[in-house]
Short mmCIF file of C-alpha atoms and ligand atoms in Angstrom, two decimals:
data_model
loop_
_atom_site.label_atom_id
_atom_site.label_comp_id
_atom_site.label_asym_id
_atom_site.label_seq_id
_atom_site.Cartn_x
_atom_site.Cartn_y
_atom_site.Cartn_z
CA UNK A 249 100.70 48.29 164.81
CA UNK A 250 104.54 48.99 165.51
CA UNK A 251 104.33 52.56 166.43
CA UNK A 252 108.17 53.46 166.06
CA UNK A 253 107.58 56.99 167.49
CA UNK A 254 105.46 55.78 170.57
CA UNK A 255 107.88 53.03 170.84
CA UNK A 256 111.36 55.66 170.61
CA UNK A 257 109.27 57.39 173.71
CA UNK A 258 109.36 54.39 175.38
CA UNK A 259 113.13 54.73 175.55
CA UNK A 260 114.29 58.22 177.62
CA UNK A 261 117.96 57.99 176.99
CA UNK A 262 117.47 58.13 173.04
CA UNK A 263 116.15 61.82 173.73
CA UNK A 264 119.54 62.18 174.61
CA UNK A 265 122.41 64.29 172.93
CA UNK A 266 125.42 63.05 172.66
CA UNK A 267 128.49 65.25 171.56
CA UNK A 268 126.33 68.05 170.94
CA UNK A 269 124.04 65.88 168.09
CA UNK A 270 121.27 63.47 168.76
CA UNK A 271 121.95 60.17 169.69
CA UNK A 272 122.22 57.50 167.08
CA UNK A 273 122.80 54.03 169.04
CA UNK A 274 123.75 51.34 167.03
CA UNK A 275 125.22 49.27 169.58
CA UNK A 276 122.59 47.25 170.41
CA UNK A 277 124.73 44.21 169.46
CA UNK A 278 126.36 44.86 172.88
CA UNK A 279 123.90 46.07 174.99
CA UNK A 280 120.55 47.43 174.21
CA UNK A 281 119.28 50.81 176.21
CA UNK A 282 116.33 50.30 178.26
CA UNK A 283 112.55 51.20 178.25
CA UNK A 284 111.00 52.96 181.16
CA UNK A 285 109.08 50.11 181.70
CA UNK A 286 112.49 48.35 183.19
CA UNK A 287 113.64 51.47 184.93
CA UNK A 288 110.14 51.21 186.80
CA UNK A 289 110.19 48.07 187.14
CA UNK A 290 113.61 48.18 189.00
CA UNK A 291 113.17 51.00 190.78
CA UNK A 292 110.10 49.24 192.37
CA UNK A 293 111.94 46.66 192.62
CA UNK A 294 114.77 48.64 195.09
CA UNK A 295 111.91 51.96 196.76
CA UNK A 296 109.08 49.25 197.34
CA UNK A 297 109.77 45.49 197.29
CA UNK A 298 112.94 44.73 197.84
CA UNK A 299 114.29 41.95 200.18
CA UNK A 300 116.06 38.53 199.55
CA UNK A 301 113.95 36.30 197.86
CA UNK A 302 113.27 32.48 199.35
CA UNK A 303 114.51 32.56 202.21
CA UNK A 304 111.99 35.06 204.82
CA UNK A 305 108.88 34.12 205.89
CA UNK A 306 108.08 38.16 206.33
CA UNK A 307 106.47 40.15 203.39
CA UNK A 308 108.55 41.94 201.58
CA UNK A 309 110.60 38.63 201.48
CA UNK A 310 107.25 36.82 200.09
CA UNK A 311 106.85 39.66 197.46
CA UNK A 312 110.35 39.78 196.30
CA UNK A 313 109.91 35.85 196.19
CA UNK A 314 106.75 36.42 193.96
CA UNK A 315 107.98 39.12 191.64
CA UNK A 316 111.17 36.94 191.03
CA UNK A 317 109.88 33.67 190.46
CA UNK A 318 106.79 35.08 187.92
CA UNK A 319 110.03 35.55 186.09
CA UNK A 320 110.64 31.46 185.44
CA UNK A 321 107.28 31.79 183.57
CA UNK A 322 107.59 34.81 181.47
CA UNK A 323 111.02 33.59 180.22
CA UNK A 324 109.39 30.20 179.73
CA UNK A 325 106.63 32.07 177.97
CA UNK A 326 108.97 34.00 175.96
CA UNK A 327 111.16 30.98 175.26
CA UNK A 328 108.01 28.64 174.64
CA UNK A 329 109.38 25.95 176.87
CA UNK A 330 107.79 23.08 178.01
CA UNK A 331 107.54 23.86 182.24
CA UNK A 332 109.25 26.76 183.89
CA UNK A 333 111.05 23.97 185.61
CA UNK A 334 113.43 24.12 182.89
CA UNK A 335 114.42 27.69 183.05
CA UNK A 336 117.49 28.66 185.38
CA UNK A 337 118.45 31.98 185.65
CA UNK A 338 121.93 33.20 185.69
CA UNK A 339 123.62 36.83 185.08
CA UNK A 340 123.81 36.58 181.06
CA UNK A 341 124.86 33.77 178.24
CA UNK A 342 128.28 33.46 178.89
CA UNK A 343 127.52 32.18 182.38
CA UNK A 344 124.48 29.94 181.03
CA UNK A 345 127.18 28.33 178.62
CA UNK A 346 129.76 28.17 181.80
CA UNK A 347 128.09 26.46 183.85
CA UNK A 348 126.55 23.97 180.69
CA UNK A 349 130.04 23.22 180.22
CA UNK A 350 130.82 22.55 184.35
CA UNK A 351 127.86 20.84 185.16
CA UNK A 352 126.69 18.84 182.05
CA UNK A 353 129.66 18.48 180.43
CA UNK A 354 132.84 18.03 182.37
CA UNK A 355 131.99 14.99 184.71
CA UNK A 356 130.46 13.20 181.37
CA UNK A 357 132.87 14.09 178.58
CA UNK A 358 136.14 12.23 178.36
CA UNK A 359 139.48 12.70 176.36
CA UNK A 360 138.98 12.26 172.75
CA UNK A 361 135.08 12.95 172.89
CA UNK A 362 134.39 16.00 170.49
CA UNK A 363 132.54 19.16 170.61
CA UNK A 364 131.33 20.55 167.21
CA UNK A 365 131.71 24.43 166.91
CA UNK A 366 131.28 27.20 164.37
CA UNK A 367 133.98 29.50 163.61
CA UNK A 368 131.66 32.29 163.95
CA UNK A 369 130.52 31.31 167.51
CA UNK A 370 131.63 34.41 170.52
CA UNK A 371 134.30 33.76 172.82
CA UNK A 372 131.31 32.60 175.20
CA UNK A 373 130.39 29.70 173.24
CA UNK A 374 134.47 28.86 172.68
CA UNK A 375 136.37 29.53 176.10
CA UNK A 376 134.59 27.17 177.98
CA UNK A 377 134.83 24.35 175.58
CA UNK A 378 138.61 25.26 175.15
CA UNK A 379 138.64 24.54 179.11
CA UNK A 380 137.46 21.05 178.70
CA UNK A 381 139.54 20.81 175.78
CA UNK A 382 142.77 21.79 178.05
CA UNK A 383 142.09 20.12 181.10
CA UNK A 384 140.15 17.07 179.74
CA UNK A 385 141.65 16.29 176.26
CA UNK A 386 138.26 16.82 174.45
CA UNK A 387 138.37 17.77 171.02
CA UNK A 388 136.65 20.23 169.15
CA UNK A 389 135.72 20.65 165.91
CA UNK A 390 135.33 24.00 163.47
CA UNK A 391 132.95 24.34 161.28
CA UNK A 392 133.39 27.38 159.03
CA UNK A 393 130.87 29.75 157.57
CA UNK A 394 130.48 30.24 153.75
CA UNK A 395 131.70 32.74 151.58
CA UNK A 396 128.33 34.88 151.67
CA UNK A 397 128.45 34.31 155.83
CA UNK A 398 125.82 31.16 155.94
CA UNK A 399 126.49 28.29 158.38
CA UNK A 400 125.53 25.01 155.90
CA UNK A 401 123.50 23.22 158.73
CA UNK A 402 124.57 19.88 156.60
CA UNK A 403 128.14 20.37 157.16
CA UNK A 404 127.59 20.91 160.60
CA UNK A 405 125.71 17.30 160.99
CA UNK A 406 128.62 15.79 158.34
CA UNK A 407 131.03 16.85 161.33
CA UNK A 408 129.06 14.11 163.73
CA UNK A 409 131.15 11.44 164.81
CA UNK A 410 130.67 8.51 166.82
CA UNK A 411 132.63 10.46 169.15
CA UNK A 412 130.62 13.39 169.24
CA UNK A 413 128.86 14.55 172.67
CA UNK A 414 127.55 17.83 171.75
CA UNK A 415 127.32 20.42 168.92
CA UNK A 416 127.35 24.22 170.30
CA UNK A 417 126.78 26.71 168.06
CA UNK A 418 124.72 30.17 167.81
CA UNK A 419 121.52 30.99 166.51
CA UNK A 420 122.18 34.14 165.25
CA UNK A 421 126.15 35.59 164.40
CA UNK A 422 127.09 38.69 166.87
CA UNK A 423 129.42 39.76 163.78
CA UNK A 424 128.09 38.53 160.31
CA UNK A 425 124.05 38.81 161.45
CA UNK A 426 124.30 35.33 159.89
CA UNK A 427 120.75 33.69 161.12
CA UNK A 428 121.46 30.06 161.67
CA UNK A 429 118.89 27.39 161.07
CA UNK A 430 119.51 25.95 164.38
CA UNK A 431 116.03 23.53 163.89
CA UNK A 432 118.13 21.18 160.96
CA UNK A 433 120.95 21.05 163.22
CA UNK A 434 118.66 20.00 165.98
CA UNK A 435 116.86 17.63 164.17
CA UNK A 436 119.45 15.76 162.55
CA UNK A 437 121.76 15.50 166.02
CA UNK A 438 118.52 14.39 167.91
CA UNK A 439 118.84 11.56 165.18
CA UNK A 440 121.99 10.61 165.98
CA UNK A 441 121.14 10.99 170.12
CA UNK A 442 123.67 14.36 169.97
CA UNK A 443 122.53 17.27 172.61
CA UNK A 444 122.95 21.38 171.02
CA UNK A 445 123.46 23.84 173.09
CA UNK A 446 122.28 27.31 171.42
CA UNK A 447 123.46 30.18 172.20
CA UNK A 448 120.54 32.56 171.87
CA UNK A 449 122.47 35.77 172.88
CA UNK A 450 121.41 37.32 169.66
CA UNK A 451 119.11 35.30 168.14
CA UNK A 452 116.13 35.79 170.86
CA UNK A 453 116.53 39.38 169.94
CA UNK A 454 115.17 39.28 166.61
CA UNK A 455 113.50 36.35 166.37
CA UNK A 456 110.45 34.46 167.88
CA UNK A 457 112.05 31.90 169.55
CA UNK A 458 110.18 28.14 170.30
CA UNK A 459 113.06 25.85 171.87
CA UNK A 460 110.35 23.02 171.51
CA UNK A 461 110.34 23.60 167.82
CA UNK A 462 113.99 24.41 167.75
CA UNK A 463 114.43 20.71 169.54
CA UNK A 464 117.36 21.86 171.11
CA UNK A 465 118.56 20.66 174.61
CA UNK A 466 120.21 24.52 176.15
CA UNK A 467 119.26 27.64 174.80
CA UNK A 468 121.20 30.92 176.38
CA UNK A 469 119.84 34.15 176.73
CA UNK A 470 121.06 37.76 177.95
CA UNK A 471 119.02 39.81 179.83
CA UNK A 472 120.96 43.21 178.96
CA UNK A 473 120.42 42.45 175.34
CA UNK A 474 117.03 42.12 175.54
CA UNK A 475 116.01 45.27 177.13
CA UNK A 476 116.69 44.60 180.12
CA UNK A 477 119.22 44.69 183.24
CA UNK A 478 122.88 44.07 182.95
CA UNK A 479 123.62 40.87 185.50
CA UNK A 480 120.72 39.06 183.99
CA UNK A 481 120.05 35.89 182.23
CA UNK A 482 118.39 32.92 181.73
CA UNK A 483 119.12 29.41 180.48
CA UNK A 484 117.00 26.82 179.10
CA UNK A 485 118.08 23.35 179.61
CA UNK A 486 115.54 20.20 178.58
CA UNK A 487 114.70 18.50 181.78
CA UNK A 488 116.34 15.04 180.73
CA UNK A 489 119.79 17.20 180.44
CA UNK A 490 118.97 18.89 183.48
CA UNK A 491 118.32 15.93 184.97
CA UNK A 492 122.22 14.63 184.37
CA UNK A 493 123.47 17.95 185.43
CA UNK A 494 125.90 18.02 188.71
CA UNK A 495 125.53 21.09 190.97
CA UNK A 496 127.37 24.17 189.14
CA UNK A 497 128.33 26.05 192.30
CA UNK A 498 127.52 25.00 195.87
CA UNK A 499 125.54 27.33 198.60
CA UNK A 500 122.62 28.81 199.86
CA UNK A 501 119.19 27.63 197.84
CA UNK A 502 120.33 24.91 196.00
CA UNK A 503 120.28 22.20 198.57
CA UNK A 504 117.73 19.98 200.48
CA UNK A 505 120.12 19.29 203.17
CA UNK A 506 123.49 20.44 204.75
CA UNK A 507 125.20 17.93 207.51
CA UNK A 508 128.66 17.25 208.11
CA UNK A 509 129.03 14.06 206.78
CA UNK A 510 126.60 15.09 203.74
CA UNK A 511 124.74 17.36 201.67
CA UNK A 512 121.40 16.72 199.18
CA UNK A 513 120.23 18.76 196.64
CA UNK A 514 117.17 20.99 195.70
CA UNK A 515 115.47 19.76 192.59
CA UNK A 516 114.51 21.46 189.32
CA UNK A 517 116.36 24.92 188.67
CA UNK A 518 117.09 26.09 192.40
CA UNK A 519 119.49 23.29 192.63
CA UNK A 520 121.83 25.17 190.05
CA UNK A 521 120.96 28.77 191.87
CA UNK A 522 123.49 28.77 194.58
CA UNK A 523 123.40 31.91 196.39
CA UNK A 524 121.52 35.59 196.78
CA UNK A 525 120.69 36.23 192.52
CA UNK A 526 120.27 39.15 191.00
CA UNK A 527 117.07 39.37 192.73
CA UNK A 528 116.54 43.17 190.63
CA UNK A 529 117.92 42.70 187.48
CA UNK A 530 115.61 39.30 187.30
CA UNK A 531 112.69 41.13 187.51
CA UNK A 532 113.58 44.19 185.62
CA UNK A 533 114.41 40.94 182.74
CA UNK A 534 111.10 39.93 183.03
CA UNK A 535 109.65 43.20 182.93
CA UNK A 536 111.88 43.53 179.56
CA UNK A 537 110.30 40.17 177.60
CA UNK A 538 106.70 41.50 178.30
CA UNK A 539 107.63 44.59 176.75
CA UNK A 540 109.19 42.73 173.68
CA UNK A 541 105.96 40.02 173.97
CA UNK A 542 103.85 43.27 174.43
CA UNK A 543 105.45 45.07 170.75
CA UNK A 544 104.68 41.37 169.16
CA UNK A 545 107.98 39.33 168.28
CA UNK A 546 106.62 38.68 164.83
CA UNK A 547 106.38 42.95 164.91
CA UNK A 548 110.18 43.64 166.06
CA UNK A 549 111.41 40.80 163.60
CA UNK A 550 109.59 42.69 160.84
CA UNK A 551 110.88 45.43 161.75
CA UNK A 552 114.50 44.93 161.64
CA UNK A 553 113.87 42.76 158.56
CA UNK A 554 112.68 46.13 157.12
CA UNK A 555 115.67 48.17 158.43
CA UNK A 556 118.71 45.30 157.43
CA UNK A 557 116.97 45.41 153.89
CA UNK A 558 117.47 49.09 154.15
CA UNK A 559 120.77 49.09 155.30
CA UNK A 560 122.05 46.22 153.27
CA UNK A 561 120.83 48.59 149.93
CA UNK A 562 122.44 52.20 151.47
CA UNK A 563 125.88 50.06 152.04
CA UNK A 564 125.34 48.74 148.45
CA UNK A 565 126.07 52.29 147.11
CA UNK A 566 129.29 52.93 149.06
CA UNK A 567 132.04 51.18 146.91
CA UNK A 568 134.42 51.62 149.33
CA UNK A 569 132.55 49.81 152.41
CA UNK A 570 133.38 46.00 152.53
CA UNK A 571 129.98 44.55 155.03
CA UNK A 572 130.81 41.25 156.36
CA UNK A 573 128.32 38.57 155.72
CA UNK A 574 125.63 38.67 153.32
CA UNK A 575 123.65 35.06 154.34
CA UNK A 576 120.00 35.68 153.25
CA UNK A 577 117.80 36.65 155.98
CA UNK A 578 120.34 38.14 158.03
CA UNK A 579 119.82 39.86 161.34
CA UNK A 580 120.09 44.07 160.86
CA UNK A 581 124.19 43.87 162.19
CA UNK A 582 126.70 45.24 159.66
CA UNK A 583 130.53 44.45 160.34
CA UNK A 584 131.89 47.06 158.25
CA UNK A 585 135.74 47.55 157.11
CA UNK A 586 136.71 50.84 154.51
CA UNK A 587 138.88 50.62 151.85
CA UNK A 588 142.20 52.58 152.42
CA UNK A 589 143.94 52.84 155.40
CA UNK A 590 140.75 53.45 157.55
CA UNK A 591 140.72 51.79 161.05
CA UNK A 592 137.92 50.25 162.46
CA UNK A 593 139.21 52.36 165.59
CA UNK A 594 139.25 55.34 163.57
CA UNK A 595 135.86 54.99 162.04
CA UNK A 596 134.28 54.37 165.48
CA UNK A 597 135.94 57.34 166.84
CA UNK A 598 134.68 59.94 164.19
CA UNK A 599 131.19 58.09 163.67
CA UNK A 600 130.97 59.09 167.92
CA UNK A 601 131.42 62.96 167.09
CA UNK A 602 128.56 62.65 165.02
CA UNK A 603 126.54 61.21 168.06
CA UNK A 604 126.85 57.85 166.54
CA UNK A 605 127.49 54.67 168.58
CA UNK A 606 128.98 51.78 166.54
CA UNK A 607 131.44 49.02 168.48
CA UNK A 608 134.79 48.56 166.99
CA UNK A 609 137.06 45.88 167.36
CA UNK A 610 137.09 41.68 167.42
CA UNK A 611 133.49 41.16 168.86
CA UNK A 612 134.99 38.73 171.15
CA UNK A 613 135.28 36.40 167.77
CA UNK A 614 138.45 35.94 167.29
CA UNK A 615 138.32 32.82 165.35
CA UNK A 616 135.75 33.92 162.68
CA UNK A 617 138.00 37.93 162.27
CA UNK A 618 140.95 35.47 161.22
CA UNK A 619 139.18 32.88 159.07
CA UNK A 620 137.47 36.67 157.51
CA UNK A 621 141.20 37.55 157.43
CA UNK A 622 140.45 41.25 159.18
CA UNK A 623 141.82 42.54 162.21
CA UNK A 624 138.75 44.40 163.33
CA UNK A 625 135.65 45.52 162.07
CA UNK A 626 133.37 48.67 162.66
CA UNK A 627 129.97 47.31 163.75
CA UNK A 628 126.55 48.86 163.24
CA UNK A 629 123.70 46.75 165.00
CA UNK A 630 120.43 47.58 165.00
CA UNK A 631 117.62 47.04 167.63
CA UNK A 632 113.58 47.61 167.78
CA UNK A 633 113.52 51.11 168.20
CA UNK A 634 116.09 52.10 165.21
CA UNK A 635 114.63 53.70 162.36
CA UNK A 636 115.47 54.13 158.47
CA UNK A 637 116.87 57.67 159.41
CA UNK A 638 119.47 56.74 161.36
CA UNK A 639 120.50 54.48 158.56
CA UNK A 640 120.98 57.18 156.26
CA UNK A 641 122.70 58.89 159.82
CA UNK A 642 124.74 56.44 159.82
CA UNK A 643 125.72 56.45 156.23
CA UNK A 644 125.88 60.51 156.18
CA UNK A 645 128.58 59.88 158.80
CA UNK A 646 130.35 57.26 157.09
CA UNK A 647 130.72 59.57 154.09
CA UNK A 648 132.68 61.74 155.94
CA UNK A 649 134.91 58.94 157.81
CA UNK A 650 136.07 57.98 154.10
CA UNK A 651 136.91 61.84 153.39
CA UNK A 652 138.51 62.16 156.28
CA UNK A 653 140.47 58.13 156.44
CA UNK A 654 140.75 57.48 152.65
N1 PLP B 278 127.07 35.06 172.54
C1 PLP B 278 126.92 36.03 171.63
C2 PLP B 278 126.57 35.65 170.22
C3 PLP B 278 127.09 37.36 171.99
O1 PLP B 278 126.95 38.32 171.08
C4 PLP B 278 127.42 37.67 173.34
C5 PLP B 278 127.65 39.08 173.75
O2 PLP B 278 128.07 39.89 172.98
C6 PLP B 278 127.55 36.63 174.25
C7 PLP B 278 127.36 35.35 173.83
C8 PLP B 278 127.88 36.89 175.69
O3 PLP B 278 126.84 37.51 176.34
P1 PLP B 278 127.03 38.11 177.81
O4 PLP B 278 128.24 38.98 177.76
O5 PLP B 278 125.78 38.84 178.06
O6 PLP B 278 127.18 36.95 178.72
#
């Protein structure tokens, strides 16, 4: 049973005021607030338990060790994937899709190989293809979203080439909610011998997530938007890529051997785990997916189905609000421009006297605001613990940004 109010509890800053009125956070599309459960977890982590993980042969050393690798396996858990060998952790997506594109891709790709791309993808899944793309002479490749916000899977796969290496795109769009079905693109590249990277930032969110199922080769998540720590993060990469990945950066834990004349690697994940990691904000991650595994997946999907249904109706009845993307099925995030001169800015600004936090702005998209031909949107996004009220909150206070704007 999704208990919302038990579940709200669960969250201390949404008792919070903010400008003098209760806290309405619909920025969960950026960053989601955290459940005591994390706090605890963390703060155990730092009064209790802390010390730097692999490396001691003392206790607290062992412990932190313990707590921080249980991790591999609840993200592997949480992720469905085949052996926790194949999770590496990292501090979020966008370095998870760094170092895919240093270590897998870079020493393989060559110039005129192409990388196929949505327009809707986040600067994450762009930049670092744009580095191999000026440094390397790859190519890459736009797909563009329908009218209604969809992502055709089939013109994805008509994009294939024989010079295609890999086809990045994201499950789930940070700006249209678009849900992509990520398992036909799969499937059809694995036909052609074509690896996908995913980037899950958003889709593991509000969706069960089974990368076996999916049949995709990378799969990037964010700790921070998953309940949990900033500086946290996880990758999934199929052990046959992993197995062609070169080291990503070089240091402590990731080698077998240090001379002068040579160095050798650690296998499985550690080798691509150079350094002290966010020993904390690992755990307080894991702590985070066995609170979302705890509330059910199938339950927090349902939920949000419930509340973007909602939402999509309330928006319905405001002539003068244009939402962005309308793809069937779509996750509960509403890009939202006004009619008349109203700013995204602006709308932001007077929706946060009323206590309400929406983001304003590109959403690090920049490709997918020009082919929607805006400059900026005002975006709503909804997480587990948001309720029908604050929709109507949230349309209450865009009533009075188009008196105000219009
Ligand atoms: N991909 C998508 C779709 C996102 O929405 C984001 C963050 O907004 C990222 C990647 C980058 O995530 P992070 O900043 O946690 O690395």
């Amino acid at each position: 049973m999704f208990d919302i109010t038990k579940i709200r509890a669960d969250f201390p800053i949404l008792a919070r005021e903010v400008n003098g009125q209760p806290l309405t956070y619909l920025d969960n599309g950026a960053s989601a607030q955290k459940p005591q459960v994390v706090i605890d977890a963390i703060t155990r982590g730092y009064a209790e338990e802390y010390a730097n993980v692999h490396r001691g042969l003392h206790y607290l050393s062992n412990l932190s060790t313990e707590r921080y690798e249980a991790v591999r396996g609840i993200v592997q858990r949480f992720l469905n994937a085949g052996s926790e060998d194949e999770i590496i952790f990292n501090s979020g997506t966008t370095e998870g899709i760094n170092m895919v594109s240093y270590a897998w891709a870079a020493p393989r790709l060559k110039a005129g190989d192409e990388i196929i791309l949505s327009t809707m993808e986040h600067h994450a899944n762009i930049v670092p293809w744009h580095f191999l793309r000026e440094r390397q002479g790859v190519v890459l490749k736009w797909v563009d979203p329908e009218l209604d916000g969809s992502l055709d899977p089939q013109k994805v796969l008509d994009a294939i080439t024989d010079k295609t290496r890999l086809i990045a795109v994201t499950q789930c769009s940070n700006v249209l909610g678009t849900v992509v079905d990520v398992k036909t693109i799969c499937s059809g590249a694995k036909a052609r011998g074509i690896p996908v990277l995913v980037d899950g930032s958003q889709g593991a969110v509000h969706m069960p997530v089974d990368v076996q199922d999916l049949g995709c080769d990378f799969y990037a998540i964010t700790g921070h938007k998953l309940y949990g720590p900033s500086g946290s993060g996880a990758i999934y990469v199929a052990k046959e890529r992993m197995a062609e990945m070169q080291p990503f950066m070089g240091g402590g834990d990731m080698i077998d051997d240090v001379r002068k004349e040579v160095v050798t690697y650690a296998s499985g994940p550690l080798k691509f785990e150079a350094g002290t990691p966010g020993i904390v904000q690992t755990i307080g991650m894991g702590a985070a997916l066995e609170y979302m595994m705890g509330l059910g997946m199938e339950n927090i999907a349902a939920h949000e189905a419930d509340l973007a249904a909602y939402a999509a109706e309330r928006f319905a009845g405001l002539n003068w609000v244009n939402v962005q993307g309308s793809a069937p099925g779509k996750a509960a995030i509403f890009s939202l421009t006004m009619d008349g001169a109203a700013h995204a800015h602006d709308i932001s600004t007077i929706l946060d006297k009323k206590g309400i936090a929406v983001r304003a702005g590109h959403h690090c998209a920049k490709p997918l605001m020009e082919h929607l031909g805006v400059a900026a949107t005002a975006r709503a996004s909804f997480g587990l613990y948001n309720t029908r009220d604050e929709v109507d909150t949230l349309i209450k206070g865009l009533e009075l940004c188009h008196k105000l704007l219009a």
